[in-house]
Amino acid sequence: MPKMIELEDVQRLIEEGAQVLDVMSRAEYDDSRLPGAIHLSLKELDEQSASRLDHGRPVITYCYDYQ
């Protein structure tokens, strides 16, 4: 189940081998990408595109929300 985590936890998880998945639109990603993140917009995310992820490692999903 997804949950929000703090920056310190993100940093620790990345150090431990987690991968970062950026699900913003292409334009948003191009404007403010995270170094090393895998980009799959929510509109593209499906079983086939998710095969780019290493299913043996944790995934940190990132999406900027203006709310």
N, CA, C and O atoms as a DFTB+ gen file, in Angstrom:
268 C
 N C O
     1  1       0.840      -1.173       0.000
     2  2       0.000       0.000       0.000
     3  2       0.889       1.241       0.000
     4  3       1.811       1.324       0.812
     5  1       0.646       2.195      -0.872
     6  2       1.444       3.425      -0.910
     7  2       1.272       4.247       0.365
     8  3       0.209       4.249       0.986
     9  1       2.340       4.940       0.735
    10  2       2.267       5.869       1.859
    11  2       3.263       6.988       1.616
    12  3       4.266       6.801       0.927
    13  1       2.984       8.148       2.184
    14  2       3.894       9.287       2.080
    15  2       5.032       9.082       3.053
    16  3       4.839       8.588       4.164
    17  1       6.248       9.476       2.613
    18  2       7.410       9.378       3.490
    19  2       8.171      10.697       3.462
    20  3       8.025      11.495       2.536
    21  1       8.966      10.907       4.468
    22  2       9.744      12.145       4.606
    23  2      11.032      12.045       3.782
    24  3      11.466      10.953       3.416
    25  1      11.631      13.201       3.499
    26  2      12.845      13.276       2.700
    27  2      13.957      12.391       3.268
    28  3      14.664      11.724       2.512
    29  1      14.113      12.383       4.571
    30  2      15.161      11.569       5.189
    31  2      14.959      10.091       4.869
    32  3      15.927       9.366       4.639
    33  1      13.706       9.643       4.854
    34  2      13.411       8.254       4.522
    35  2      13.688       7.972       3.048
    36  3      14.167       6.893       2.701
    37  1      13.389       8.938       2.182
    38  2      13.692       8.791       0.753
    39  2      15.188       8.603       0.571
    40  3      15.624       7.687      -0.126
    41  1      15.968       9.464       1.194
    42  2      17.421       9.382       1.064
    43  2      17.949       8.043       1.565
    44  3      18.800       7.429       0.921
    45  1      17.454       7.596       2.694
    46  2      17.898       6.316       3.264
    47  2      17.537       5.166       2.340
    48  3      18.366       4.292       2.088
    49  1      16.304       5.156       1.831
    50  2      15.869       4.078       0.949
    51  2      16.680       4.035      -0.346
    52  3      17.011       2.955      -0.835
    53  1      16.997       5.199      -0.899
    54  2      17.819       5.242      -2.109
    55  2      19.209       4.691      -1.813
    56  3      19.763       3.928      -2.605
    57  1      19.767       5.078      -0.675
    58  2      21.081       4.553      -0.283
    59  2      21.045       3.042      -0.124
    60  3      22.052       2.367      -0.337
    61  1      19.882       2.506       0.250
    62  2      19.728       1.069       0.442
    63  2      19.333       0.352      -0.855
    64  3      19.120      -0.861      -0.849
    65  1      19.234       1.099      -1.975
    66  2      18.989       0.462      -3.263
    67  2      17.624       0.665      -3.876
    68  3      17.326       0.075      -4.914
    69  1      16.784       1.483      -3.265
    70  2      15.459       1.729      -3.847
    71  2      15.592       2.500      -5.160
    72  3      16.564       3.226      -5.368
    73  1      14.618       2.337      -6.031
    74  2      14.580       3.073      -7.290
    75  2      13.488       4.133      -7.213
    76  3      12.474       3.951      -6.539
    77  1      13.712       5.245      -7.913
    78  2      12.760       6.354      -7.896
    79  2      11.995       6.351      -9.211
    80  3      12.589       6.356     -10.289
    81  1      10.679       6.342      -9.109
    82  2       9.789       6.370     -10.266
    83  2       9.058       7.704     -10.277
    84  3       8.303       8.012      -9.354
    85  1       9.281       8.486     -11.314
    86  2       8.640       9.790     -11.476
    87  2       7.449       9.611     -12.406
    88  3       7.627       9.232     -13.563
    89  1       6.243       9.874     -11.925
    90  2       5.033       9.644     -12.716
    91  2       4.391      10.936     -13.217
    92  3       3.223      10.942     -13.608
    93  1       5.151      12.027     -13.204
    94  2       4.625      13.298     -13.718
    95  2       4.485      13.215     -15.245
    96  3       5.002      12.297     -15.881
    97  1       3.788      14.175     -15.805
    98  2       3.680      14.258     -17.260
    99  2       5.071      14.509     -17.848
   100  3       5.986      14.913     -17.131
   101  1       5.224      14.272     -19.131
   102  2       6.518      14.492     -19.787
   103  2       6.982      15.944     -19.616
   104  3       8.150      16.191     -19.314
   105  1       6.073      16.897     -19.807
   106  2       6.447      18.312     -19.684
   107  2       6.920      18.632     -18.268
   108  3       7.925      19.320     -18.091
   109  1       6.205      18.139     -17.267
   110  2       6.604      18.378     -15.876
   111  2       7.942      17.716     -15.580
   112  3       8.797      18.291     -14.906
   113  1       8.115      16.509     -16.088
   114  2       9.366      15.778     -15.878
   115  2      10.536      16.526     -16.509
   116  3      11.585      16.683     -15.885
   117  1      10.358      16.987     -17.745
   118  2      11.422      17.725     -18.423
   119  2      11.778      19.006     -17.687
   120  3      12.930      19.441     -17.710
   121  1      10.792      19.610     -17.036
   122  2      10.997      20.869     -16.327
   123  2      11.652      20.676     -14.957
   124  3      12.428      21.524     -14.516
   125  1      11.344      19.574     -14.291
   126  2      11.828      19.421     -12.908
   127  2      12.162      17.976     -12.563
   128  3      11.737      17.468     -11.526
   129  1      12.911      17.323     -13.417
   130  2      13.231      15.903     -13.185
   131  2      14.120      15.702     -11.964
   132  3      14.889      16.578     -11.567
   133  1      13.983      14.529     -11.393
   134  2      14.835      14.127     -10.283
   135  2      16.005      13.323     -10.855
   136  3      15.785      12.403     -11.643
   137  1      17.227      13.648     -10.480
   138  2      18.376      12.905     -10.998
   139  2      18.251      11.407     -10.705
   140  3      17.973      11.003      -9.576
   141  1      18.458      10.611     -11.723
   142  2      18.424       9.161     -11.556
   143  2      17.048       8.531     -11.560
   144  3      16.935       7.309     -11.474
   145  1      15.995       9.334     -11.657
   146  2      14.632       8.792     -11.620
   147  2      14.279       8.126     -12.946
   148  3      14.750       8.530     -14.009
   149  1      13.456       7.117     -12.859
   150  2      12.859       6.475     -14.027
   151  2      11.574       7.217     -14.301
   152  3      10.789       7.445     -13.380
   153  1      11.335       7.602     -15.551
   154  2      10.113       8.337     -15.855
   155  2       9.114       7.444     -16.572
   156  3       9.407       6.879     -17.625
   157  1       7.941       7.329     -15.988
   158  2       6.776       6.696     -16.600
   159  2       5.582       7.526     -16.161
   160  3       5.175       7.457     -15.001
   161  1       5.017       8.308     -17.068
   162  2       3.876       9.128     -16.653
   163  2       2.714       8.221     -16.259
   164  3       2.624       7.080     -16.713
   165  1       1.843       8.729     -15.426
   166  2       0.690       7.925     -15.004
   167  2      -0.115       7.435     -16.202
   168  3      -0.672       6.338     -16.170
   169  1      -0.179       8.241     -17.254
   170  2      -0.927       7.842     -18.450
   171  2      -0.256       6.689     -19.179
   172  3      -0.929       5.937     -19.884
   173  1       1.062       6.530     -19.024
   174  2       1.810       5.453     -19.673
   175  2       1.952       4.221     -18.793
   176  3       2.263       3.137     -19.288
   177  1       1.729       4.375     -17.508
   178  2       2.024       3.309     -16.559
   179  2       1.050       2.146     -16.708
   180  3      -0.149       2.280     -16.464
   181  1       1.587       1.021     -17.108
   182  2       0.810      -0.208     -17.212
   183  2       1.762      -1.379     -16.963
   184  3       2.932      -1.166     -16.645
   185  1       1.283      -2.579     -17.100
   186  2       2.108      -3.746     -16.807
   187  2       3.349      -3.810     -17.693
   188  3       4.432      -4.162     -17.226
   189  1       3.192      -3.471     -18.965
   190  2       4.327      -3.531     -19.887
   191  2       5.377      -2.465     -19.556
   192  3       6.567      -2.774     -19.492
   193  1       4.954      -1.230     -19.346
   194  2       5.931      -0.176     -19.048
   195  2       6.568      -0.397     -17.673
   196  3       7.735      -0.062     -17.469
   197  1       5.818      -0.951     -16.747
   198  2       6.355      -1.218     -15.410
   199  2       7.430      -2.300     -15.434
   200  3       8.150      -2.475     -14.450
   201  1       7.547      -3.019     -16.532
   202  2       8.592      -4.037     -16.627
   203  2       9.982      -3.406     -16.641
   204  3      10.973      -4.113     -16.463
   205  1      10.076      -2.100     -16.848
   206  2      11.358      -1.386     -16.766
   207  2      11.887      -1.334     -15.333
   208  3      13.075      -1.099     -15.114
   209  1      11.013      -1.551     -14.375
   210  2      11.404      -1.495     -12.966
   211  2      11.989      -2.829     -12.526
   212  3      11.624      -3.884     -13.046
   213  1      12.899      -2.769     -11.565
   214  2      13.457      -3.976     -10.959
   215  2      12.492      -4.381      -9.845
   216  3      12.424      -3.722      -8.807
   217  1      11.758      -5.454     -10.060
   218  2      10.724      -5.857      -9.102
   219  2      11.297      -6.428      -7.813
   220  3      10.544      -6.732      -6.888
   221  1      12.602      -6.579      -7.735
   222  2      13.243      -7.041      -6.512
   223  2      13.705      -5.910      -5.614
   224  3      14.259      -6.151      -4.542
   225  1      13.478      -4.661      -6.050
   226  2      13.897      -3.487      -5.269
   227  2      12.694      -2.615      -4.949
   228  3      11.753      -2.547      -5.739
   229  1      12.712      -1.945      -3.793
   230  2      11.622      -1.027      -3.463
   231  2      11.515       0.096      -4.498
   232  3      12.503       0.471      -5.129
   233  1      10.306       0.622      -4.658
   234  2      10.050       1.712      -5.595
   235  2       9.515       2.913      -4.820
   236  3       8.542       2.803      -4.073
   237  1      10.159       4.052      -5.009
   238  2       9.684       5.313      -4.451
   239  2       9.040       6.057      -5.610
   240  3       9.716       6.381      -6.587
   241  1       7.758       6.329      -5.517
   242  2       7.041       7.008      -6.589
   243  2       6.924       8.486      -6.252
   244  3       6.568       8.863      -5.135
   245  1       7.236       9.322      -7.256
   246  2       7.232      10.764      -7.075
   247  2       6.285      11.413      -8.057
   248  3       6.305      11.112      -9.250
   249  1       5.455      12.307      -7.547
   250  2       4.579      13.115      -8.397
   251  2       4.315      14.412      -7.667
   252  3       3.888      14.408      -6.512
   253  1       4.566      15.520      -8.337
   254  2       4.315      16.825      -7.722
   255  2       2.827      17.131      -7.830
   256  3       2.230      16.982      -8.896
   257  1       2.245      17.553      -6.738
   258  2       0.818      17.866      -6.701
   259  2       0.654      19.277      -6.147
   260  3       1.163      19.592      -5.071
   261  1      -0.043      20.105      -6.869
   262  2      -0.222      21.495      -6.445
   263  2      -1.212      21.658      -5.300
   264  3      -1.353      22.767      -4.784
   265  1      -1.890      20.623      -4.887
   266  2      -2.923      20.744      -3.854
   267  2      -2.317      20.891      -2.487
   268  3      -3.043      21.005      -1.499
